[in-house]
Tab-separated table of C-alpha atoms in Angstrom:
chain	number	residue	atom	x	y	z
A	1	MET	CA	72.522	162.128	64.273
A	2	THR	CA	70.821	158.632	65.131
A	3	SER	CA	69.042	157.451	67.990
A	4	GLY	CA	71.799	155.369	68.959
A	5	THR	CA	74.404	158.101	69.166
A	6	THR	CA	75.007	159.965	72.557
A	7	GLU	CA	77.690	162.943	72.764
A	8	THR	CA	80.004	163.097	75.568
A	9	ALA	CA	79.095	165.277	78.634
A	10	ASP	CA	81.855	167.764	77.540
A	11	GLU	CA	80.433	167.938	74.564
A	12	VAL	CA	76.548	168.582	75.607
A	13	ARG	CA	77.544	170.805	78.640
A	14	PRO	CA	75.307	168.736	80.746
A	15	PHE	CA	75.487	171.488	83.478
A	16	GLY	CA	74.717	175.485	84.270
A	17	PRO	CA	72.786	177.922	82.112
A	18	ASP	CA	73.593	176.327	78.470
A	19	SER	CA	71.691	172.800	79.905
A	20	GLN	CA	68.472	171.847	78.361
A	21	PHE	CA	67.822	170.975	82.119
A	22	SER	CA	68.008	174.935	82.814
A	23	ALA	CA	65.853	175.873	79.918
A	24	LEU	CA	63.158	173.823	81.047
A	25	PHE	CA	63.163	174.400	84.597
A	26	ASP	CA	61.017	177.559	84.907
A	27	ASP	CA	58.600	175.857	82.513
A	28	PRO	CA	55.151	175.848	83.998
A	29	ARG	CA	54.758	172.329	82.323
A	30	TRP	CA	57.422	171.153	84.210
A	31	ALA	CA	55.102	171.089	87.319
A	32	LEU	CA	52.870	168.496	85.665
A	33	ALA	CA	56.264	166.647	84.720
A	34	MET	CA	57.171	166.251	88.333
A	35	ILE	CA	54.067	164.924	89.602
A	36	ARG	CA	53.823	162.247	86.666
A	37	ALA	CA	57.853	161.713	87.275
A	38	THR	CA	57.034	161.343	91.379
A	39	VAL	CA	54.036	158.754	90.885
A	40	LEU	CA	56.173	156.724	88.444
A	41	GLU	CA	59.177	156.806	91.029
A	42	ALA	CA	56.616	155.584	93.735
A	43	ALA	CA	55.465	152.826	91.992
A	44	HIS	CA	58.583	150.882	92.056
A	45	PRO	CA	58.768	148.836	95.410
A	46	GLN	CA	61.941	149.793	96.485
A	47	ILE	CA	61.353	153.676	96.262
A	48	GLY	CA	57.633	153.459	97.325
A	49	ALA	CA	58.675	151.579	100.673
A	50	ALA	CA	61.487	154.154	101.376
A	51	LEU	CA	58.859	157.123	100.779
A	52	ALA	CA	56.374	155.511	102.866
A	53	ASP	CA	58.144	155.302	105.556
A	54	ASN	CA	60.768	157.918	105.640
A	55	SER	CA	59.155	160.856	102.978
A	56	THR	CA	57.327	164.063	104.331
A	57	PHE	CA	55.627	164.521	100.945
A	58	VAL	CA	52.269	164.140	102.689
A	59	ALA	CA	52.539	166.357	105.502
A	60	HIS	CA	54.776	168.580	104.490
A	61	PRO	CA	54.674	168.625	100.784
A	62	TRP	CA	55.619	172.451	99.908
A	63	ARG	CA	58.697	172.354	102.255
A	64	ARG	CA	59.560	169.012	100.276
A	65	LEU	CA	58.983	170.694	97.333
A	66	ARG	CA	61.053	173.605	98.357
A	67	ASN	CA	64.087	171.407	99.325
A	68	THR	CA	63.523	169.152	96.097
A	69	PHE	CA	63.698	172.284	94.004
A	70	LEU	CA	67.112	173.670	95.638
A	71	SER	CA	68.718	170.388	95.408
A	72	MET	CA	68.182	169.957	91.608
A	73	ARG	CA	69.419	173.499	91.048
A	74	ARG	CA	72.322	172.659	92.884
A	75	MET	CA	72.784	169.339	91.379
A	76	PHE	CA	72.828	171.080	87.832
A	77	ASP	CA	74.932	173.898	88.851
A	78	ALA	CA	77.711	175.235	86.511
A	79	ASP	CA	80.322	174.969	89.424
A	80	PRO	CA	81.273	171.171	90.073
A	81	ALA	CA	82.107	172.197	93.808
A	82	VAL	CA	78.490	173.015	94.355
A	83	ARG	CA	77.708	169.919	92.700
A	84	ALA	CA	80.051	167.483	94.211
A	85	ARG	CA	78.680	169.102	97.902
A	86	GLU	CA	75.300	168.467	96.954
A	87	ALA	CA	75.821	164.705	95.904
A	88	ASP	CA	77.422	164.233	99.349
A	89	ARG	CA	74.815	165.799	101.047
A	90	LEU	CA	71.971	163.551	99.279
A	91	ASN	CA	74.429	160.112	99.629
A	92	ARG	CA	74.403	160.798	103.298
A	93	LEU	CA	70.755	161.298	103.153
A	94	HIS	CA	69.891	158.347	101.066
A	95	ALA	CA	72.747	156.254	102.944
A	96	ARG	CA	70.248	156.658	106.170
A	97	MET	CA	67.524	155.461	104.571
A	98	SER	CA	66.993	151.485	104.332
A	99	GLY	CA	64.353	148.755	105.786
A	100	SER	CA	61.657	146.728	104.158
A	101	ASP	CA	58.240	147.125	102.898
A	102	PRO	CA	54.953	145.578	104.350
A	103	GLY	CA	55.982	142.525	102.515
A	104	GLY	CA	59.102	141.907	104.045
A	105	ARG	CA	61.072	143.063	101.171
A	106	PRO	CA	64.186	144.936	101.641
A	107	TYR	CA	64.701	148.248	100.006
A	108	ASP	CA	67.804	150.587	100.414
A	109	ALA	CA	67.857	154.020	99.321
A	110	MET	CA	71.521	153.561	98.046
A	111	ASP	CA	70.541	150.693	95.639
A	112	ARG	CA	72.065	151.851	92.267
A	113	GLY	CA	69.389	150.522	89.991
A	114	THR	CA	66.492	152.253	91.734
A	115	ARG	CA	68.439	155.489	91.760
A	116	ALA	CA	69.016	155.315	88.316
A	117	TRP	CA	65.074	154.739	87.883
A	118	VAL	CA	64.380	158.143	89.617
A	119	VAL	CA	66.713	159.739	86.835
A	120	ALA	CA	65.007	157.843	84.187
A	121	THR	CA	61.652	158.942	85.396
A	122	LEU	CA	62.618	162.702	85.212
A	123	PHE	CA	63.771	162.227	81.807
A	124	GLU	CA	61.110	160.317	80.225
A	125	SER	CA	58.558	162.717	81.982
A	126	ALA	CA	60.474	165.981	80.796
A	127	VAL	CA	60.104	164.334	77.077
A	128	THR	CA	56.506	163.172	77.793
A	129	MET	CA	55.927	167.007	78.663
A	130	CYS	CA	56.734	168.299	75.440
A	131	ARG	CA	55.136	166.018	73.253
A	132	LEU	CA	51.719	166.655	75.227
A	133	SER	CA	52.257	170.165	75.084
A	134	GLY	CA	52.656	169.987	71.140
A	135	GLN	CA	56.475	170.901	71.358
A	136	PRO	CA	57.860	167.232	70.811
A	137	LEU	CA	61.705	167.610	71.109
A	138	ASP	CA	63.743	166.624	67.915
A	139	GLN	CA	66.136	163.668	68.249
A	140	GLU	CA	69.201	165.825	68.618
A	141	ARG	CA	67.587	167.965	71.633
A	142	MET	CA	66.401	164.589	73.007
A	143	VAL	CA	69.813	162.956	72.886
A	144	ARG	CA	71.515	165.958	74.316
A	145	MET	CA	68.995	165.935	77.377
A	146	TYR	CA	69.468	162.449	77.655
A	147	ALA	CA	73.386	162.754	78.002
A	148	GLU	CA	72.471	165.551	80.636
A	149	TYR	CA	70.451	163.125	83.051
A	150	ARG	CA	73.367	160.366	82.638
A	151	ALA	CA	75.874	163.068	83.565
A	152	PHE	CA	73.362	164.075	86.712
A	153	LEU	CA	73.472	160.240	87.951
A	154	ALA	CA	77.127	160.100	87.313
A	155	ALA	CA	77.540	163.258	89.563
A	156	LEU	CA	75.235	161.340	92.182
A	157	ASP	CA	76.194	158.048	91.597
A	158	GLY	CA	80.380	157.976	90.643
A	159	ASP	CA	79.053	156.706	87.064
A	160	ALA	CA	76.100	156.350	85.015
A	161	GLY	CA	76.406	152.814	84.389
A	162	ALA	CA	73.183	152.219	85.800
A	163	LEU	CA	71.251	153.714	82.958
A	164	PRO	CA	71.674	152.505	79.276
A	165	GLU	CA	74.816	154.269	77.412
A	166	ASP	CA	72.076	155.304	74.650
A	167	LEU	CA	68.907	156.762	73.669
A	168	HIS	CA	67.827	153.799	71.774
A	169	ALA	CA	68.639	151.376	74.624
A	170	PHE	CA	66.834	153.589	76.951
A	171	TRP	CA	63.534	153.176	75.471
A	172	GLY	CA	63.730	149.277	76.082
A	173	TYR	CA	64.783	149.646	79.529
A	174	PHE	CA	61.820	152.158	80.340
A	175	ASP	CA	59.400	149.994	78.925
A	176	ARG	CA	60.420	146.730	80.593
A	177	VAL	CA	60.814	148.400	84.137
A	178	VAL	CA	57.220	149.946	83.694
A	179	ALA	CA	55.775	146.480	82.630
A	180	ASP	CA	57.764	144.096	84.810
A	181	ALA	CA	58.527	146.005	88.092
A	182	LEU	CA	56.176	148.954	88.683
A	183	GLU	CA	53.528	147.994	91.023
A	184	SER	CA	50.111	149.737	92.733
A	185	THR	CA	52.113	150.817	95.405
A	186	GLU	CA	50.842	152.708	98.543
A	187	ALA	CA	52.813	155.403	97.981
A	188	ALA	CA	51.586	155.657	94.275
A	189	ARG	CA	48.210	155.565	95.697
A	190	VAL	CA	48.657	158.382	98.133
A	191	ILE	CA	50.138	160.493	95.983
A	192	LEU	CA	47.168	160.095	93.755
A	193	TYR	CA	44.096	159.695	95.546
A	194	ARG	CA	45.014	161.400	98.894
A	195	LEU	CA	47.683	163.900	98.581
A	196	PHE	CA	45.501	166.291	96.035
A	197	ASP	CA	42.443	165.741	97.827
A	198	HIS	CA	43.866	166.863	101.429
A	199	LEU	CA	47.023	168.887	100.131
A	200	PRO	CA	47.463	171.692	103.056
A	201	ALA	CA	47.901	175.091	102.069
A	202	PRO	CA	51.236	176.689	101.421
A	203	ALA	CA	51.968	179.615	104.053
A	204	LEU	CA	50.804	182.117	101.608
A	205	LEU	CA	47.281	180.970	101.721
A	206	ASP	CA	47.170	179.313	105.309
A	207	GLY	CA	44.949	181.936	106.325
A	208	ALA	CA	42.106	181.517	104.506
A	209	PRO	CA	41.471	177.479	104.776
A	210	THR	CA	37.879	177.782	103.232
A	211	LEU	CA	39.202	179.248	100.143
A	212	TRP	CA	41.673	177.148	99.772
A	213	ALA	CA	39.566	174.274	100.545
A	214	ALA	CA	37.124	175.093	97.631
A	215	GLY	CA	39.858	175.603	94.901
A	216	ARG	CA	41.329	172.295	96.378
A	217	ALA	CA	38.286	170.690	96.026
A	218	VAL	CA	37.795	171.431	92.366
A	219	ALA	CA	42.071	171.350	91.550
A	220	GLY	CA	42.807	168.296	93.518
A	221	PRO	CA	40.543	165.574	90.984
A	222	LEU	CA	41.345	167.308	88.151
A	223	LEU	CA	45.482	166.965	89.045
A	224	GLY	CA	44.855	163.476	89.529
A	225	ALA	CA	43.033	162.579	86.598
A	226	ILE	CA	45.380	164.623	84.568
A	227	THR	CA	48.402	162.682	85.993
A	228	VAL	CA	46.443	159.268	85.662
A	229	ALA	CA	45.650	160.099	82.176
A	230	SER	CA	49.807	160.926	81.343
A	231	LEU	CA	50.915	157.850	82.984
A	232	PRO	CA	52.217	154.745	80.731
A	233	GLU	CA	49.282	152.809	79.655
A	234	PRO	CA	51.208	149.388	80.405
A	235	TYR	CA	51.179	150.751	84.113
A	236	ARG	CA	47.678	152.033	84.100
A	237	ARG	CA	46.103	148.618	82.805
A	238	ARG	CA	48.440	146.634	85.738
A	239	ALA	CA	47.568	148.980	88.216
A	240	GLY	CA	43.998	149.139	87.639
A	241	LEU	CA	43.968	152.934	87.716
A	242	PRO	CA	40.639	154.084	86.709
A	243	GLU	CA	40.240	156.759	83.881
A	244	MET	CA	37.957	159.148	84.179
A	245	PRO	CA	36.043	160.097	81.028
A	246	GLY	CA	37.577	162.831	78.515
A	247	ALA	CA	40.448	162.406	81.035
A	248	GLN	CA	43.060	162.343	78.001
A	249	THR	CA	41.352	165.516	76.252
A	250	LEU	CA	41.560	167.164	80.061
A	251	MET	CA	45.358	166.311	79.893
A	252	GLN	CA	45.977	167.516	76.369
A	253	GLY	CA	44.349	170.831	77.357
A	254	ALA	CA	46.547	171.064	80.409
A	255	TYR	CA	49.904	170.493	79.050
A	256	LEU	CA	49.052	172.648	75.871
A	257	ALA	CA	47.704	175.721	78.230
A	258	ALA	CA	50.994	175.179	80.073
A	259	GLY	CA	52.810	175.410	77.508
A	260	LEU	CA	51.390	178.788	76.193
A	261	ALA	CA	53.644	180.402	78.558
A	262	ARG	CA	56.670	180.731	76.224
A	263	PHE	CA	54.611	183.289	74.410
A	264	LEU	CA	55.604	185.109	77.839
A	265	PRO	CA	58.382	187.561	77.685
A	266	ALA	CA	61.751	185.950	79.245
A	267	GLY	CA	61.846	186.651	82.846
A	268	TRP	CA	58.102	186.765	83.812
A	269	LEU	CA	57.932	183.458	85.276
A	270	ASN	CA	60.850	182.015	87.776
A	271	ALA	CA	60.174	178.655	89.761
A	272	GLU	CA	62.632	179.931	92.431
A	273	SER	CA	60.985	183.101	93.023
A	274	ILE	CA	57.328	181.456	92.960
A	275	ILE	CA	58.247	178.865	95.579
A	276	GLU	CA	59.915	181.543	97.810
A	277	VAL	CA	56.769	183.458	97.828
A	278	LEU	CA	54.511	180.503	98.673
A	279	SER	CA	56.853	179.964	101.450
A	280	LEU	CA	56.472	183.534	103.017
A	281	THR	CA	54.587	184.075	105.845
A	282	PRO	CA	52.824	187.593	106.548
A	283	GLY	CA	55.338	188.002	109.670
A	284	SER	CA	58.347	187.498	107.512
A	285	ASP	CA	60.784	190.559	107.059
A	286	ASP	CA	61.098	189.706	102.964
A	287	PRO	CA	60.290	192.909	101.339
A	288	ARG	CA	57.440	190.761	99.599
A	289	ALA	CA	55.626	190.071	102.768
A	290	ARG	CA	53.762	193.491	102.551
A	291	THR	CA	52.429	192.147	99.265
A	292	VAL	CA	51.716	188.921	100.824
A	293	ALA	CA	50.039	190.288	104.108
A	294	ALA	CA	47.926	192.446	101.872
A	295	LEU	CA	46.994	189.817	99.812
A	296	HIS	CA	46.321	187.653	102.604
A	297	ALA	CA	43.834	190.332	103.760
A	298	ARG	CA	41.861	189.860	100.835
A	299	MET	CA	41.570	186.046	100.928
A	300	LYS	CA	40.506	186.292	104.470
A	301	ARG	CA	37.851	188.547	103.178
A	302	ALA	CA	37.129	186.302	100.162
A	303	SER	CA	36.781	183.246	102.665
A	304	ALA	CA	34.594	184.904	104.909
A	305	LEU	CA	32.301	185.818	101.916
A	306	LEU	CA	32.605	182.365	100.702
A	307	ARG	CA	31.587	180.819	104.169
A	308	LEU	CA	28.291	182.953	104.129
A	309	LEU	CA	27.563	181.789	100.678
A	310	ALA	CA	28.387	177.949	100.960
A	311	PRO	CA	28.610	177.548	104.925
A	312	LEU	CA	30.685	174.409	105.992
A	313	GLY	CA	28.704	171.445	107.074
A	314	SER	CA	29.259	169.112	109.975
A	315	GLY	CA	30.266	166.768	107.563
A	316	THR	CA	33.125	168.653	106.170
A	317	ASP	CA	36.390	167.141	105.981
A	318	PRO	CA	38.400	168.291	109.455
A	319	ASP	CA	41.457	169.621	107.365
A	320	GLN	CA	39.384	172.157	105.221
A	321	THR	CA	38.068	174.076	108.469
A	322	ALA	CA	40.322	176.673	110.476
A	323	PRO	CA	41.918	175.074	113.564
A	324	ALA	CA	40.661	176.285	116.897
A	325	ALA	CA	42.398	179.089	118.421
A	326	PRO	CA	45.356	177.528	120.840
A	327	LYS	CA	44.698	178.664	124.434
A	328	GLU	CA	47.230	181.204	125.913
A	329	GLY	CA	49.654	180.822	123.193
A	330	GLY	CA	49.700	177.096	123.642
A	331	ARG	CA	48.212	174.244	121.559
A	332	SER	CA	46.802	170.860	122.395
A	333	ALA	CA	48.697	167.864	122.662
A	334	GLU	CA	47.070	166.280	119.834
A	335	GLU	CA	47.589	169.491	117.476
A	336	PHE	CA	51.415	169.305	118.508
A	337	PHE	CA	51.494	165.830	117.706
A	338	ARG	CA	50.232	166.427	114.220
A	339	GLN	CA	51.582	169.269	113.289
A	340	VAL	CA	55.065	168.883	114.750
A	341	LEU	CA	56.067	165.791	115.553
A	342	ASP	CA	54.572	163.188	113.002
A	343	GLN	CA	56.597	164.688	110.165
A	344	THR	CA	55.559	161.722	107.743
A	345	GLY	CA	51.961	161.809	108.190
A	346	ASP	CA	51.406	158.307	109.198
A	347	GLY	CA	49.399	159.089	112.588
A	348	HIS	CA	52.476	157.641	114.600
A	349	LEU	CA	55.663	158.838	115.734
A	350	ASP	CA	58.969	157.081	115.040
A	351	TRP	CA	62.545	157.333	114.144
A	352	PRO	CA	61.956	158.654	110.603
A	353	ASP	CA	59.824	161.219	111.936
A	354	LEU	CA	62.685	162.628	114.256
A	355	ALA	CA	65.000	161.890	111.170
A	356	ALA	CA	62.802	164.109	109.153
A	357	MET	CA	63.498	167.106	111.803
A	358	ALA	CA	67.403	166.239	111.601
A	359	ARG	CA	66.917	166.328	108.082
A	360	GLU	CA	65.092	169.895	107.593
A	361	LEU	CA	67.613	171.450	109.830
A	362	SER	CA	70.608	169.943	108.449
A	363	THR	CA	69.401	171.401	105.170
A	364	ARG	CA	68.541	174.579	106.152
A	365	LEU	CA	71.981	175.091	107.788
A	366	ASP	CA	73.961	173.343	104.864
A	367	LEU	CA	75.814	171.046	107.561
A	368	ASP	CA	79.007	169.002	106.200
A	369	GLU	CA	80.109	166.328	108.373
A	370	PRO	CA	80.488	165.941	111.389
A	371	GLU	CA	78.126	168.438	112.451
A	372	GLU	CA	75.282	166.479	110.620
A	373	THR	CA	75.951	162.972	112.162
A	374	ARG	CA	76.087	164.825	115.534
A	375	LEU	CA	72.745	166.573	114.800
A	376	TYR	CA	71.163	163.330	113.766
A	377	ASP	CA	72.647	160.995	116.863
A	378	ALA	CA	70.904	163.894	118.980
A	379	PHE	CA	67.674	163.058	117.626
A	380	ALA	CA	68.303	159.484	117.880
A	381	ALA	CA	68.875	160.029	121.616
A	382	TRP	CA	65.844	161.924	121.930
A	383	TRP	CA	63.467	159.548	119.936
A	384	ARG	CA	65.257	156.699	122.349
A	385	GLU	CA	63.952	158.943	125.341
A	386	LEU	CA	60.405	159.556	123.843
A	387	GLN	CA	60.140	155.575	123.400
A	388	ALA	CA	61.251	154.356	126.802
A	389	ALA	CA	58.332	157.137	128.082
A	390	LEU	CA	55.559	157.126	125.908
A	391	ASP	CA	55.413	153.677	124.038
A	392	THR	CA	53.242	152.078	126.549
A	393	ASP	CA	51.984	148.733	124.051
A	394	GLY	CA	55.504	148.475	123.452
A	395	ASP	CA	55.116	148.374	119.540
A	396	GLY	CA	58.176	150.569	118.825
A	397	ARG	CA	56.375	153.666	118.062
A	398	VAL	CA	54.449	156.228	119.708
A	399	SER	CA	50.518	157.094	118.794
A	400	ALA	CA	48.687	160.273	118.946
A	401	GLU	CA	46.760	158.530	121.667
A	402	GLU	CA	49.283	157.484	123.448
A	403	TYR	CA	51.363	161.207	123.353
A	404	ALA	CA	48.074	162.906	124.636
A	405	ALA	CA	47.775	160.478	127.558
A	406	ALA	CA	50.915	161.072	128.595
A	407	VAL	CA	50.628	164.982	129.166
A	408	PRO	CA	54.377	165.145	128.283
A	409	SER	CA	56.436	166.686	131.327
A	410	PRO	CA	59.018	169.319	130.494
A	411	ALA	CA	61.738	168.316	128.325
A	412	GLY	CA	64.187	165.575	129.597
A	413	PRO	CA	67.927	165.715	129.273
A	414	ALA	CA	67.939	164.111	125.133
A	415	LEU	CA	65.691	167.191	124.321
A	416	ILE	CA	67.938	169.575	126.208
A	417	ARG	CA	70.808	167.991	124.383
A	418	VAL	CA	69.159	168.339	120.545
A	419	ALA	CA	68.854	172.112	121.439
A	420	GLU	CA	72.360	172.493	122.138
A	421	VAL	CA	73.614	170.958	118.959
A	422	VAL	CA	70.908	172.833	116.786
A	423	PHE	CA	72.419	176.079	118.653
A	424	ASP	CA	76.132	174.894	118.063
A	425	ALA	CA	75.226	174.010	114.388
A	426	THR	CA	73.714	177.352	113.793
A	427	ASP	CA	76.584	179.263	115.858
A	428	LYS	CA	78.851	178.963	112.448
A	429	ASP	CA	81.547	181.362	114.166
A	430	GLY	CA	81.648	179.664	117.533
A	431	ASN	CA	81.059	182.968	119.456
A	432	GLY	CA	78.513	181.585	121.951
A	433	THR	CA	75.816	183.858	120.235
A	434	ILE	CA	73.646	183.759	117.150
A	435	ASP	CA	73.921	186.875	115.389
A	436	ALA	CA	71.351	188.292	112.659
A	437	GLN	CA	72.827	186.535	109.929
A	438	GLU	CA	73.014	183.089	111.705
A	439	TYR	CA	69.426	183.412	112.837
A	440	ARG	CA	68.414	184.239	109.326
A	441	THR	CA	69.960	181.275	107.860
A	442	LEU	CA	67.886	178.782	110.119
A	443	PHE	CA	64.501	180.561	110.493
A	444	ARG	CA	64.716	182.651	107.235
A	445	THR	CA	63.879	185.731	108.767
A	446	ALA	CA	65.309	188.464	110.661
A	447	PHE	CA	65.125	188.507	114.544
A	448	HIS	CA	61.557	188.488	115.872
A	449	ARG	CA	60.348	191.096	118.021
A	450	ASP	CA	59.261	188.574	120.812
A	451	LEU	CA	62.694	187.280	121.225
A	452	THR	CA	64.913	188.704	124.156
A	453	THR	CA	68.237	189.692	122.358
A	454	THR	CA	71.108	191.621	123.683
A	455	ASP	CA	73.035	193.860	120.862
A	456	GLY	CA	71.735	191.936	118.036
A	457	ALA	CA	72.541	188.507	119.296
A	458	TYR	CA	70.522	185.309	120.581
A	459	GLY	CA	72.241	183.808	123.486
A	460	ARG	CA	72.450	179.683	123.884
A	461	SER	CA	70.574	179.848	127.310
A	462	ALA	CA	67.452	182.187	125.423
A	463	PHE	CA	67.612	179.900	122.435
A	464	VAL	CA	67.613	176.677	124.284
A	465	GLY	CA	64.596	177.939	126.474
A	466	ASP	CA	62.526	178.793	123.696
A	467	PHE	CA	63.689	175.584	121.532
A	468	LEU	CA	62.303	173.515	124.574
A	469	SER	CA	59.498	175.788	124.938
A	470	PHE	CA	58.370	174.709	121.455
A	471	MET	CA	59.496	171.002	121.164
A	472	SER	CA	57.617	170.182	124.009
A	473	GLY	CA	54.687	171.211	122.762
A	474	ARG	CA	53.736	173.696	125.621
A	475	ARG	CA	53.187	176.935	123.428
A	476	THR	CA	53.482	177.969	119.717
A	477	SER	CA	56.476	180.133	118.764
A	478	THR	CA	56.181	182.387	115.390
A	479	PRO	CA	59.733	181.453	114.146
A	480	TYR	CA	59.817	178.086	115.344
A	481	ASP	CA	56.202	177.001	113.614
A	482	PRO	CA	57.600	177.879	110.044
A	483	LEU	CA	60.977	175.591	110.994
A	484	LEU	CA	59.137	172.417	111.604
A	485	ALA	CA	55.169	172.512	111.396
A	486	ASP	CA	54.531	174.618	108.353
A	487	ALA	CA	53.435	172.427	105.496
């Protein structure tokens, strides 16, 4: 088979368990490849601007990882109905993202060329992953994989015309974009130089901040160096990315070590299970939570020992220390602003932050139209209410200082409306109460013992009251914190 030949989607079976994508998805090397692909995406000016304005990858990276994982699984599902539904959801999500970068250049998440570049980075990073780990793809497998990714783009965009038809032409296209279009964007710099160094702990490790900070201090720079070394040399040179001495050897070693997982028994590594476990909290009713709780206790003891051996100084990065315990079940205005309201992590509250909340709730509840639009509209009305009340300098956004100075009063009509819409979206059968299964869909755990329930149901007034107490920052809430505050 020559490099200029490509098989049809039917011949290569691009979706389902027989696809090349499925064969690689549980591969540990895929984590390194995804980081690399994300940097190449973020280096595209349009994508970088959209990420900087709308994405939660800085403040909530683990949540973003989980949602991205589930989306990719659905887009490569064997059932065409599952793929079509997920493509519709992604297209609705992307249609809400447009604007301009700091230089005034417009971006549109529905632009076909930029969407094609996202798919191109995933394919090229998978090929590079195999090469760097000493298991390069032969030509036939590479052609099959490229056909799968073009089929993925076609499922999302209607056709794959924005990507070259054959593999030989793809490499010329990829090199041209790297040489002519990619830039040292803010989003790419954040991923390389901020995200790894300040990565918040996943829910599993949230109770051991000192231990997490110590591990992150070592692993963060190494991940950054490995990622930089793996990027195409023309982009590294153009973006002025410094390469740490020995980084190429380190990168090769990391990919080779990850590639050794192929010798493990089948089924030992499952990406979905790993991500689910990282997302668990000790209070969850998931059967794995008991093991997690025991691990949590061990980590706390190790963290305490580490503090004794190496006390944290006053100059320590604030996010490496345990937050002060909230008073009487509440949190300070600054904590609530940072942990819940500022979803994008840019230090300000504006529409993309509330849109991110609507997006997370829509994802959890798996909403279709028109319920999804109804939820976004409710959050938009709440944003207008917040802006009118808190934007004292008229710059179109709310700073942490403006929020804290205002000492927000109890919820207004717009936030009450948000609570009611969330309740209606969760109450799938429309019987006026949230039953155990509906509750689990939203919170991913069983009814919490602190909630007032009657006959195994959660009524509208109780739900609205709890939601308002949480969203107005008056108190913490065990089920609501993982909903919007967890990383």
